[in-house]
CSV table of C-alpha atoms and ligand atoms in Angstrom, one decimal:
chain,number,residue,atom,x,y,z
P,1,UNK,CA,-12.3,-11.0,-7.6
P,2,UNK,CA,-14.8,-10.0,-4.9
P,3,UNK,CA,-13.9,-13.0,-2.3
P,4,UNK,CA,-10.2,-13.2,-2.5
P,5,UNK,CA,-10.3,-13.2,1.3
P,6,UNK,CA,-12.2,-16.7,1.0
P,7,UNK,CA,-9.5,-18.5,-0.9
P,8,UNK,CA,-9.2,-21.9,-0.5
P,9,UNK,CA,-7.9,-25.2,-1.9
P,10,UNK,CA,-6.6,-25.2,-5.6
P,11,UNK,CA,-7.6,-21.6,-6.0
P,12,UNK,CA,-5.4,-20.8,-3.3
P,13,UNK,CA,-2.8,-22.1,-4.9
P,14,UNK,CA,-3.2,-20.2,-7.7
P,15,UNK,CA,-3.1,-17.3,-6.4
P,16,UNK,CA,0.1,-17.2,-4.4
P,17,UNK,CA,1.7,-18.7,-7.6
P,18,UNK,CA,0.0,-15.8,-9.4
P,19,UNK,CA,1.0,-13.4,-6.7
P,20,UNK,CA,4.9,-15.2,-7.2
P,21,UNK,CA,4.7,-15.1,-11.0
P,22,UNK,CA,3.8,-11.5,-10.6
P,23,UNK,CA,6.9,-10.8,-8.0
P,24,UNK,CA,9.4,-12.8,-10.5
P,25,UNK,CA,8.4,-10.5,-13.5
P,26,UNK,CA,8.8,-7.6,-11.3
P,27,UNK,CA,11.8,-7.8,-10.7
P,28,UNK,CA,14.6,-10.4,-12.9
P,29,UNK,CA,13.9,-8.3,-15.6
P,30,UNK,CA,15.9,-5.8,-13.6
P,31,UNK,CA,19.7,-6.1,-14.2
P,32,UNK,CA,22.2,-6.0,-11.9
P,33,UNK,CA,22.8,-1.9,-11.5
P,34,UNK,CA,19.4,-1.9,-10.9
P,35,UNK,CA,19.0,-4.2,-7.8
P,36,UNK,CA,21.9,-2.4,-6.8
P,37,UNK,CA,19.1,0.3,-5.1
P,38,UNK,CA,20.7,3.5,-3.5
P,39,UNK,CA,20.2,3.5,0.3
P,40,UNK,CA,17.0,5.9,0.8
P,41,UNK,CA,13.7,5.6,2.3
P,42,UNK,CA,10.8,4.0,1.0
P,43,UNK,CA,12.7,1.4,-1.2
P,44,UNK,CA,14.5,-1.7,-0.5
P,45,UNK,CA,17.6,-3.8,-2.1
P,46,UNK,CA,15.6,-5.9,-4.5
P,47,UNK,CA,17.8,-9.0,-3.6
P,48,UNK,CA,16.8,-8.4,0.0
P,49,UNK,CA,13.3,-7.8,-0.7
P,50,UNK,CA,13.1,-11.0,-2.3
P,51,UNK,CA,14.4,-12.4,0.1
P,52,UNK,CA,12.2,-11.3,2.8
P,53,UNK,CA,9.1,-12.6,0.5
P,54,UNK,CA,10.4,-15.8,1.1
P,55,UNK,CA,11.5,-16.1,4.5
P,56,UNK,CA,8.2,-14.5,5.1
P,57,UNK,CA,6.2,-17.5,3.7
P,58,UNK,CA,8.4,-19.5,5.4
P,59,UNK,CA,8.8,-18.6,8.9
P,60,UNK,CA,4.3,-18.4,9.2
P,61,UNK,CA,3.4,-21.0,7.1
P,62,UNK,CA,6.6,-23.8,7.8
P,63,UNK,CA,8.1,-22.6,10.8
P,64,UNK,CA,5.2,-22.6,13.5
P,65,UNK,CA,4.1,-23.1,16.0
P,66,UNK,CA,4.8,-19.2,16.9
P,67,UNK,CA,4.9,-18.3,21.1
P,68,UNK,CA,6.5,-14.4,22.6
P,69,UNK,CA,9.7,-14.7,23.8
P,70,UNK,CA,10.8,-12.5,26.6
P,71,UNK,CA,11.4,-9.2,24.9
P,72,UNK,CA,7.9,-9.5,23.1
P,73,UNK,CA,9.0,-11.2,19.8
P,74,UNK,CA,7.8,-13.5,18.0
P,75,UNK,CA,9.7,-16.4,17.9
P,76,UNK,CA,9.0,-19.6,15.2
P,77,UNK,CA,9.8,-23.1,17.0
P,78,UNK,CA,11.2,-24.3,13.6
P,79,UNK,CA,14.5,-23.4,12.4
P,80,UNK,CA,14.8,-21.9,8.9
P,81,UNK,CA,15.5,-24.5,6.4
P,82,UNK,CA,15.0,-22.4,3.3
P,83,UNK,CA,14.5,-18.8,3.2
P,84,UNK,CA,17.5,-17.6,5.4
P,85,UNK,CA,17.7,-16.5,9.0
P,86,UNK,CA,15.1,-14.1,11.3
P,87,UNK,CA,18.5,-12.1,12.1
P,88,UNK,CA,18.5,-10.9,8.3
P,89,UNK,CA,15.4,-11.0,6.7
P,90,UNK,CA,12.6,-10.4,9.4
P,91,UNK,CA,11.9,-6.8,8.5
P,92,UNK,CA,11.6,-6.2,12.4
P,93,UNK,CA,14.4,-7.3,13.2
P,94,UNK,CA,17.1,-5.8,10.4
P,95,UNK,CA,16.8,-1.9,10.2
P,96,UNK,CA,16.2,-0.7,6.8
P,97,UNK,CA,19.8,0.9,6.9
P,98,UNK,CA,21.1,-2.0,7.8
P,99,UNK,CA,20.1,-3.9,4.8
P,100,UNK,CA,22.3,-2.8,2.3
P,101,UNK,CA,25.4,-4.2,4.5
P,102,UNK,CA,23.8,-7.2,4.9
P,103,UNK,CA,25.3,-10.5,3.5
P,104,UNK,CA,22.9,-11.0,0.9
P,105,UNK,CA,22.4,-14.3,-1.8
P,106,UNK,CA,22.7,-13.9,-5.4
P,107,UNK,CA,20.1,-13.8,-8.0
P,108,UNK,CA,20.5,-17.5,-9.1
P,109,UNK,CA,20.6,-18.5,-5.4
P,110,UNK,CA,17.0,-16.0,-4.5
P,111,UNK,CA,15.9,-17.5,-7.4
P,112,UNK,CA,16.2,-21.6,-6.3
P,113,UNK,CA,15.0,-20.3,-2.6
P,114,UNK,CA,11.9,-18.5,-3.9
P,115,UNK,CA,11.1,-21.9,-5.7
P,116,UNK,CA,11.7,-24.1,-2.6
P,117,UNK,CA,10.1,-22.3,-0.3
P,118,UNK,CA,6.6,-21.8,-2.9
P,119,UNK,CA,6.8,-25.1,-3.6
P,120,UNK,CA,7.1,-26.3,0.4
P,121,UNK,CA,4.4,-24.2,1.4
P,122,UNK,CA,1.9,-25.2,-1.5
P,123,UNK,CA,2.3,-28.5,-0.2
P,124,UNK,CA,2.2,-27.9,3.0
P,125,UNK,CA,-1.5,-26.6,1.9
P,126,UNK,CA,-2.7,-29.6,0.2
P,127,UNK,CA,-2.6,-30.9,3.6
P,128,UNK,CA,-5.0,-28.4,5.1
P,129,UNK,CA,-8.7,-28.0,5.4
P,130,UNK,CA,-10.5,-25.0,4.3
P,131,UNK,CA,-11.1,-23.3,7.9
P,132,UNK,CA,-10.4,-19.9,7.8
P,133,UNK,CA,-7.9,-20.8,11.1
P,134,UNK,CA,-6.3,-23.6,9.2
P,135,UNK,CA,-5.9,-21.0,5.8
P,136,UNK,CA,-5.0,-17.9,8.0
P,137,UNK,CA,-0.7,-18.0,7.2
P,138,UNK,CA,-1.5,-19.3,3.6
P,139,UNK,CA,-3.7,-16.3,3.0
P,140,UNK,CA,-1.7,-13.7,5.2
P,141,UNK,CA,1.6,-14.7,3.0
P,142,UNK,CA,-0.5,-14.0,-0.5
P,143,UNK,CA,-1.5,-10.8,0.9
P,144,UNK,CA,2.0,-10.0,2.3
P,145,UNK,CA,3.9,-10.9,-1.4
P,146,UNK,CA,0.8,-9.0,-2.9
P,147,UNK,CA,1.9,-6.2,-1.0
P,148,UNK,CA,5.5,-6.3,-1.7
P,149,UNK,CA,4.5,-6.6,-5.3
P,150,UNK,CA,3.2,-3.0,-5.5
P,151,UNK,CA,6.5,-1.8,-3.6
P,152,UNK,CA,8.2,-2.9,-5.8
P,153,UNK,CA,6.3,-1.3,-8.5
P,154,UNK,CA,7.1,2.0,-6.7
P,155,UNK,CA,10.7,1.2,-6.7
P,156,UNK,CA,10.4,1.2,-10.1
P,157,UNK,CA,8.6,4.6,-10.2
P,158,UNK,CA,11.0,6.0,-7.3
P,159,UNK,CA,14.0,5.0,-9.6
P,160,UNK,CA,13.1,5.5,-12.9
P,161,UNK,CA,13.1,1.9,-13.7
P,162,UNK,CA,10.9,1.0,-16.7
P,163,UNK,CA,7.7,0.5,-15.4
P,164,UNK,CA,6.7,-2.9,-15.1
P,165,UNK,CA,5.3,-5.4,-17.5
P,166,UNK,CA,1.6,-5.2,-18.3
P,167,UNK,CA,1.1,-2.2,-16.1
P,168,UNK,CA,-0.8,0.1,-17.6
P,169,UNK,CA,-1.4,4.1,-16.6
P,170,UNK,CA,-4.6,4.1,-14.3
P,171,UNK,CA,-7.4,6.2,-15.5
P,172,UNK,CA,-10.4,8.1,-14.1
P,173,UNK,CA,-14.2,7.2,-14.8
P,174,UNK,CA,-15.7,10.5,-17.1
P,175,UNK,CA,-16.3,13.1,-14.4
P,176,UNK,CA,-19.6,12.7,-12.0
P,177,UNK,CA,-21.6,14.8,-9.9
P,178,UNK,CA,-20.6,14.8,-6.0
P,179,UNK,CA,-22.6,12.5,-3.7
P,180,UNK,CA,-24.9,13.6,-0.9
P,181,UNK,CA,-24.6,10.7,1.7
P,182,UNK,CA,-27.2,11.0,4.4
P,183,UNK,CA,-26.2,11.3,8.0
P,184,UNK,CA,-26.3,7.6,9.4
P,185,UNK,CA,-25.4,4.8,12.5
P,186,UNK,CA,-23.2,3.0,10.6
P,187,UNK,CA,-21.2,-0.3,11.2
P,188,UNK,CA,-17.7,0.5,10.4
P,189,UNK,CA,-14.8,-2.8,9.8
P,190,UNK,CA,-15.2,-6.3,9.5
P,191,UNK,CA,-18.8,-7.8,9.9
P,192,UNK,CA,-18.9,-10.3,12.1
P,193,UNK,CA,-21.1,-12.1,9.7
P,194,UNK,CA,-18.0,-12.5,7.2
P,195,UNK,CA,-15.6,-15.1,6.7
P,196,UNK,CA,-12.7,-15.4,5.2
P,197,UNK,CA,-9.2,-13.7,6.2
P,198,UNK,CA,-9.3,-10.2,8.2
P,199,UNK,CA,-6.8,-8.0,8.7
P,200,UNK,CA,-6.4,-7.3,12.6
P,201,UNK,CA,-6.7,-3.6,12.4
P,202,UNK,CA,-10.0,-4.4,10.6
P,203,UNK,CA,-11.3,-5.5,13.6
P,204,UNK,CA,-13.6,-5.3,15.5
P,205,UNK,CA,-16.6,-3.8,13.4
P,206,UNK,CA,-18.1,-0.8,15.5
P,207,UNK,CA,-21.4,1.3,15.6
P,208,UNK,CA,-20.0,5.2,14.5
P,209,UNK,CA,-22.6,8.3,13.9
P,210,UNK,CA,-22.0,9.9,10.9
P,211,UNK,CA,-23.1,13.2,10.1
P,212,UNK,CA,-24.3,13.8,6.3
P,213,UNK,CA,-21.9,14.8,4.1
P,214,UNK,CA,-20.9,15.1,0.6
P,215,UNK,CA,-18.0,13.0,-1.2
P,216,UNK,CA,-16.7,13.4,-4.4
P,217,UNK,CA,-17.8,10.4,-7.2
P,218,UNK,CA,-13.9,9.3,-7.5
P,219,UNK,CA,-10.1,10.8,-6.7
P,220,UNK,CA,-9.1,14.0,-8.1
P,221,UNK,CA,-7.7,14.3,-11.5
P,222,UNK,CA,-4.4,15.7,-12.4
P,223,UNK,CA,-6.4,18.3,-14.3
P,224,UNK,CA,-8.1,19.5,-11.4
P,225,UNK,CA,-5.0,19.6,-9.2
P,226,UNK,CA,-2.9,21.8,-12.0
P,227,UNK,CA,-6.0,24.7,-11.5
P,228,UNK,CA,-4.5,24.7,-7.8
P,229,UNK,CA,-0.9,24.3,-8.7
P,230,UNK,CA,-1.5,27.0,-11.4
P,231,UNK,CA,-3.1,29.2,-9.2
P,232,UNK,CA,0.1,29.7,-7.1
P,233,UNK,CA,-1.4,27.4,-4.4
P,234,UNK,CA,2.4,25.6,-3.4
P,235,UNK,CA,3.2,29.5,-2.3
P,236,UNK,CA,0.2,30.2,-0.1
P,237,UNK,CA,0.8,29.8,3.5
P,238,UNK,CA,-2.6,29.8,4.2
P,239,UNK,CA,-2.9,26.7,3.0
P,240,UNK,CA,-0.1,25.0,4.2
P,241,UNK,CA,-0.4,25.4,8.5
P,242,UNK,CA,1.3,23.7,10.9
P,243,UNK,CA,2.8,20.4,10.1
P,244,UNK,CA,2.1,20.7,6.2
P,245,UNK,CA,4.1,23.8,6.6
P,246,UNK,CA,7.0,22.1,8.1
P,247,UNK,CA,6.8,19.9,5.2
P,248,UNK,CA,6.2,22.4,2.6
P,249,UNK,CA,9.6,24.4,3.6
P,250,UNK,CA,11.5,21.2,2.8
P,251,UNK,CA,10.4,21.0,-0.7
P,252,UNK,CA,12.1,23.0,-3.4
P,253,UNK,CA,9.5,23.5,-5.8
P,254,UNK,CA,6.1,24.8,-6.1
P,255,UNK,CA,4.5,21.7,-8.0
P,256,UNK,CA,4.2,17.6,-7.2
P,257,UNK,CA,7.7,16.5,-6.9
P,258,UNK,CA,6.8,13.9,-10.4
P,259,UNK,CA,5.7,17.1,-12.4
P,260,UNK,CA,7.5,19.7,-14.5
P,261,UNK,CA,7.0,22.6,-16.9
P,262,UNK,CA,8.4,22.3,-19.9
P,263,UNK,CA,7.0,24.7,-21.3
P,264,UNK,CA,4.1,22.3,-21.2
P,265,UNK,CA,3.4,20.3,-18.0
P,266,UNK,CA,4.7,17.2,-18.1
P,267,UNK,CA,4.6,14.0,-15.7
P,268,UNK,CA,7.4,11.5,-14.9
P,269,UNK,CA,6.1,7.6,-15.4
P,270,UNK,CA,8.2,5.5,-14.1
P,271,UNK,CA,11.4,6.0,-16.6
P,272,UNK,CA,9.9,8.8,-18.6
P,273,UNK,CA,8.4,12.2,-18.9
P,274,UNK,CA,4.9,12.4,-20.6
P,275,UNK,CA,2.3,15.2,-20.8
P,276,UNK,CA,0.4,16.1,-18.2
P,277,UNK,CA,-3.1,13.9,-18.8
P,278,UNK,CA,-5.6,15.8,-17.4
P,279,UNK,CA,-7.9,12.2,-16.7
P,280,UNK,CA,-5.3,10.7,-15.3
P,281,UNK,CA,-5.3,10.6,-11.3
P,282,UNK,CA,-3.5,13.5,-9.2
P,283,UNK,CA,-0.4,10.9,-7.8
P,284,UNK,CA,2.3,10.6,-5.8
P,285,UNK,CA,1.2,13.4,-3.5
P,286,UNK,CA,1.6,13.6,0.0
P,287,UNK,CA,-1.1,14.0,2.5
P,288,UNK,CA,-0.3,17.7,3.0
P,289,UNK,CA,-0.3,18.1,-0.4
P,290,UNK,CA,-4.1,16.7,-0.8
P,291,UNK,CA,-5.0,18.7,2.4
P,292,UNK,CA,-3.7,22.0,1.0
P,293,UNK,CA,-5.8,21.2,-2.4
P,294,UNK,CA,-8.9,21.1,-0.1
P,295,UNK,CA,-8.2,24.1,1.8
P,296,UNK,CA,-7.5,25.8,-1.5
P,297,UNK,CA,-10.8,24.3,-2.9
P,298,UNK,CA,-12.5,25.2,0.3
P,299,UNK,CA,-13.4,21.6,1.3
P,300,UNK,CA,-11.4,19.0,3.3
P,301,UNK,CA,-10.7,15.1,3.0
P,302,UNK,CA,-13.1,12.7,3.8
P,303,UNK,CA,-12.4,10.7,6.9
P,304,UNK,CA,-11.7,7.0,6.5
P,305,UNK,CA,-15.0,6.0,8.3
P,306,UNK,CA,-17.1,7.9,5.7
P,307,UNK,CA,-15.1,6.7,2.6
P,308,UNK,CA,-15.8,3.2,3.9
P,309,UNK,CA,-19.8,4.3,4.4
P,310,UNK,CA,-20.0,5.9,1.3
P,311,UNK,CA,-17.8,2.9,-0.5
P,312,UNK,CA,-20.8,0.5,1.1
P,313,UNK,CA,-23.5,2.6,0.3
P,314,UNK,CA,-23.1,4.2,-2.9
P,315,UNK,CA,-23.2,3.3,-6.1
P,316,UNK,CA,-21.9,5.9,-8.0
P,317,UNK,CA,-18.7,5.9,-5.8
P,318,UNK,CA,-15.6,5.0,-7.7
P,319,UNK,CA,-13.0,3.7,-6.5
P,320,UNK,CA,-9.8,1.5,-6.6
P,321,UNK,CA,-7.5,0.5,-9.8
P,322,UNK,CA,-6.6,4.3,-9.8
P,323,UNK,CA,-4.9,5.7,-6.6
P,324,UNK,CA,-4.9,5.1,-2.7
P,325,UNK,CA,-6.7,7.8,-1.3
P,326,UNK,CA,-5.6,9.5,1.4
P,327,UNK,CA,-7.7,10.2,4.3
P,328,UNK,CA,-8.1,12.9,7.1
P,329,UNK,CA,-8.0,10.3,9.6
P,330,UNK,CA,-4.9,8.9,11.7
P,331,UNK,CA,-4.6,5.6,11.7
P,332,UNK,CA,-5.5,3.9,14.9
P,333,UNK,CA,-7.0,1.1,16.2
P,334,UNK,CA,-10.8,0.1,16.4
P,335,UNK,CA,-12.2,-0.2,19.9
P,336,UNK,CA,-11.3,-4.2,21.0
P,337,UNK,CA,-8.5,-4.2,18.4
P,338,UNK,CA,-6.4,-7.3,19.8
P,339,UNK,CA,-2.9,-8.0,17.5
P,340,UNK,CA,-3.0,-10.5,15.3
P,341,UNK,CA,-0.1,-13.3,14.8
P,342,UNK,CA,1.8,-10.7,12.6
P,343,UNK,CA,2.0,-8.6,15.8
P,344,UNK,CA,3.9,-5.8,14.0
P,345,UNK,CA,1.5,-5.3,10.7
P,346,UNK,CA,-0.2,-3.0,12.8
P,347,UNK,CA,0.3,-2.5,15.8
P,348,UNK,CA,3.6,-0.4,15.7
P,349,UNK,CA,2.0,2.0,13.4
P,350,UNK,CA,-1.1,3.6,15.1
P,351,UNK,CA,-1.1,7.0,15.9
P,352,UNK,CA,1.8,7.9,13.7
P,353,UNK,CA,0.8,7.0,9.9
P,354,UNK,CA,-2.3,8.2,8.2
P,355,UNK,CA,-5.0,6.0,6.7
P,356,UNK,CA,-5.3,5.4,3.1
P,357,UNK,CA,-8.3,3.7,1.5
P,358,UNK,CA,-9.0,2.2,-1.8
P,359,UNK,CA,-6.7,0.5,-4.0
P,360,UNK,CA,-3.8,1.6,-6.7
P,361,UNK,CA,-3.3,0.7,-10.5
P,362,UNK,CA,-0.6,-1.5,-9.0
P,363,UNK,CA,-2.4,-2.6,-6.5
P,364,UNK,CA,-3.2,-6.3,-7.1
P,365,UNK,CA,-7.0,-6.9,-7.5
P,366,UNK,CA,-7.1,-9.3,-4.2
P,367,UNK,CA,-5.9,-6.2,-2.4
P,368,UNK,CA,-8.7,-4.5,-3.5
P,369,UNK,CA,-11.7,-4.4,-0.6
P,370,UNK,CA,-13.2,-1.7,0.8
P,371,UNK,CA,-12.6,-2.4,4.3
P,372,UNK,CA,-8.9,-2.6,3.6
P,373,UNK,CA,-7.1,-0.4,5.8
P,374,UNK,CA,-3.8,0.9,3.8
P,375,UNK,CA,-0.9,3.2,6.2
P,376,UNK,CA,1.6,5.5,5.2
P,377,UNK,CA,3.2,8.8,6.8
P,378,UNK,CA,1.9,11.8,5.8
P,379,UNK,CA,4.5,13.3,4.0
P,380,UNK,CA,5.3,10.2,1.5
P,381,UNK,CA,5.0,10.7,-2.0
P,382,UNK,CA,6.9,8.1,-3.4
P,383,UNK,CA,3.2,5.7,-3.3
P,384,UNK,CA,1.0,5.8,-5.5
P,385,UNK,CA,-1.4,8.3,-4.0
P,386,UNK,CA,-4.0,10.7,-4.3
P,387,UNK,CA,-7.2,11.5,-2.8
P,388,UNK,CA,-10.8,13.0,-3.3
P,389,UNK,CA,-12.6,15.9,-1.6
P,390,UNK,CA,-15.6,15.6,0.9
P,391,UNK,CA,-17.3,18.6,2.3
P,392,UNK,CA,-18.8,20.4,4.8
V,1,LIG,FE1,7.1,-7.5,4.5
């Protein structure tokens, strides 16, 4: 699905009902103790969750037009008709402690408002033409449910939940050599020459000098990353400075926080333990964890401007339907960045989070592009991510 970002029309449509068939199977199989989720970071109530897909949808596609108010918000000049109120499910405006004291509608009633609301905005889309301005909401809200999709994949994972249906366990192309990328003037972000949806912090493209490097062919495997673990690497300040260190004291273990040894190594999917495969992808590691490997390995991540060169540039670079990778690069914006509609996708984020690129297992294939820009904080390890190595 190279040109999901040029949906249009009919095939449009399909997708978000795709992307809604894929959120309904994610989560009614789930009983009730299960969407009952235990306050903590990272995960969400699943009945709020749900709910936010569709008031989502709603308030950008139904409710425009959109205008600032006073304090910098975005404000919709419709009412909500059929998701619920901005005071409940705008994720900006309810804290995420907040949700789970929030008034919140049943599964029978998320279940007739998830319907309403597809079916309003799908026909709200038969009425547009197939300009990227007039598509921009439709495609932002597949994207957005796309999104939650994978979250709520990692609830399940988080949990212990079964995993969900269909997913399979990512796996690793047979090992390759390394890749010598030349040093280059590259374009980095969205040609201007594209059309089709962009994200706003994948804009605007910019010239960057690159000096040559190597990269590795694809992520780490969980082989590779027990040689470190095994090797007493969790106990090693040296490889730990600074902030990782900070983190590192907070963990109780000397391993990933989803493996354990038992004699044999084993690691948790989703609901259960299984042996360590060593062709599967090092996952659910933090960014200090991927950063101690590389000092341990005595290289270092590759920065997210020469991921994207050498995703452009080189064939024999694999990546995506395995992990996000994590990169050594803060995420920030590009020079001329300007917020888009969504004014707090971005925005709030720079500075703080750390760029991922590439694309998970559960990551849905229109995700999947390699000048998407993916953000987390360093230290989570509830995602589904790993890395690869670049060096000098
Ligand atoms: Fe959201």
């Amino acid at each position: 699905m190279a040109e999901a970002r040029t949906l249009a029309g009919e095939a449009l449509a399909a997708a978000l009902r795709d992307s809604r068939e894929r959120t309904r199977a994610w989560t009614f199989d789930l009983d009730d103790a299960q969407w009952r989720v235990p306050q903590q970071a990272g995960v969400n109530l699943v009945a709020w969750e749900l709910a936010h897909v569709a008031w989502f949808a709603e308030f950008w596609i139904l409710r425009g037009p959109h205008a600032l108010d006073s304090a910098g918000r975005v404000r919709a000049a419709q009412p909500a008709r059929l998701a619920g109120p901005d005071a409940l499910f705008d994720s900006a405006r309810l804290a995420h402690i907040a949700r789970w004291a929030a008034p919140l509608p049943s599964r029978d009633e998320l279940g007739a408002r998830l319907d309403a609301q597809l079916d309003a905005c799908l026909e709200a889309l038969a009425k547009q033409d197939d300009s990227d301005e007039a598509l921009y909401f439709h495609r932002l809200a597949l994207f957005h449910e796309d999104m939650h999709g994978e979250a709520f994949a990692w609830l399940r994972a988080t949990l212990g939940y079964g995993p969900p249906a269909g997913l399979a366990p990512p796996r690793l192309a047979a090992a390759a050599p390394a890749i010598s990328v030349p040093g280059a003037q590259v374009r980095i972000g969205w040609p201007p020459a594209r059309s089709g949806f962009a994200f706003d912090n994948e804009l605007q493209d910019h010239p960057v000098e690159l000096a040559g490097f190597e990269i590795d062919a694809a992520p780490l495997t969980a082989g590779q990353y027990l040689r470190f673990v095994e090797s007493g690497g969790y106990d090693d300040p040296a490889f730990w400075p600074g902030e990782a260190g900070r983190w590192r004291a907070t963990q109780p273990r000397s391993h990933p926080a989803r493996w354990r040894r038992q004699p044999q190594w084993q690691v948790r999917w989703f609901g259960r333990w299984l042996p360590l495969d060593p062709e599967q992808p090092a996952m659910h590691l933090s960014a200090w964890e991927a950063e101690a490997y590389a000092r341990w390995a005595g290289r270092r991540l590759p920065t997210a401007d020469e991921w994207e060169h050498a995703a452009a540039s080189q064939p024999a670079f694999s990546w995506g339907h395995s992990v996000w990778e994590w990169t050594a690069s803060t995420f920030q914006p590009y020079p001329g960045f300007a917020a888009g509609p969504y004014r707090d996708y971005s925005a709030p984020w720079f500075g703080d989070h750390r760029e991922l690129r590439g694309g998970a297992f559960a990551t849905h294939e229109r995700l999947h592009d390699l000048r998407y820009r993916n953000f987390f904080q360093p230290d989570r390890c509830d995602v589904f991510a790993g890395f690869r190595t670049a060096a000098p």
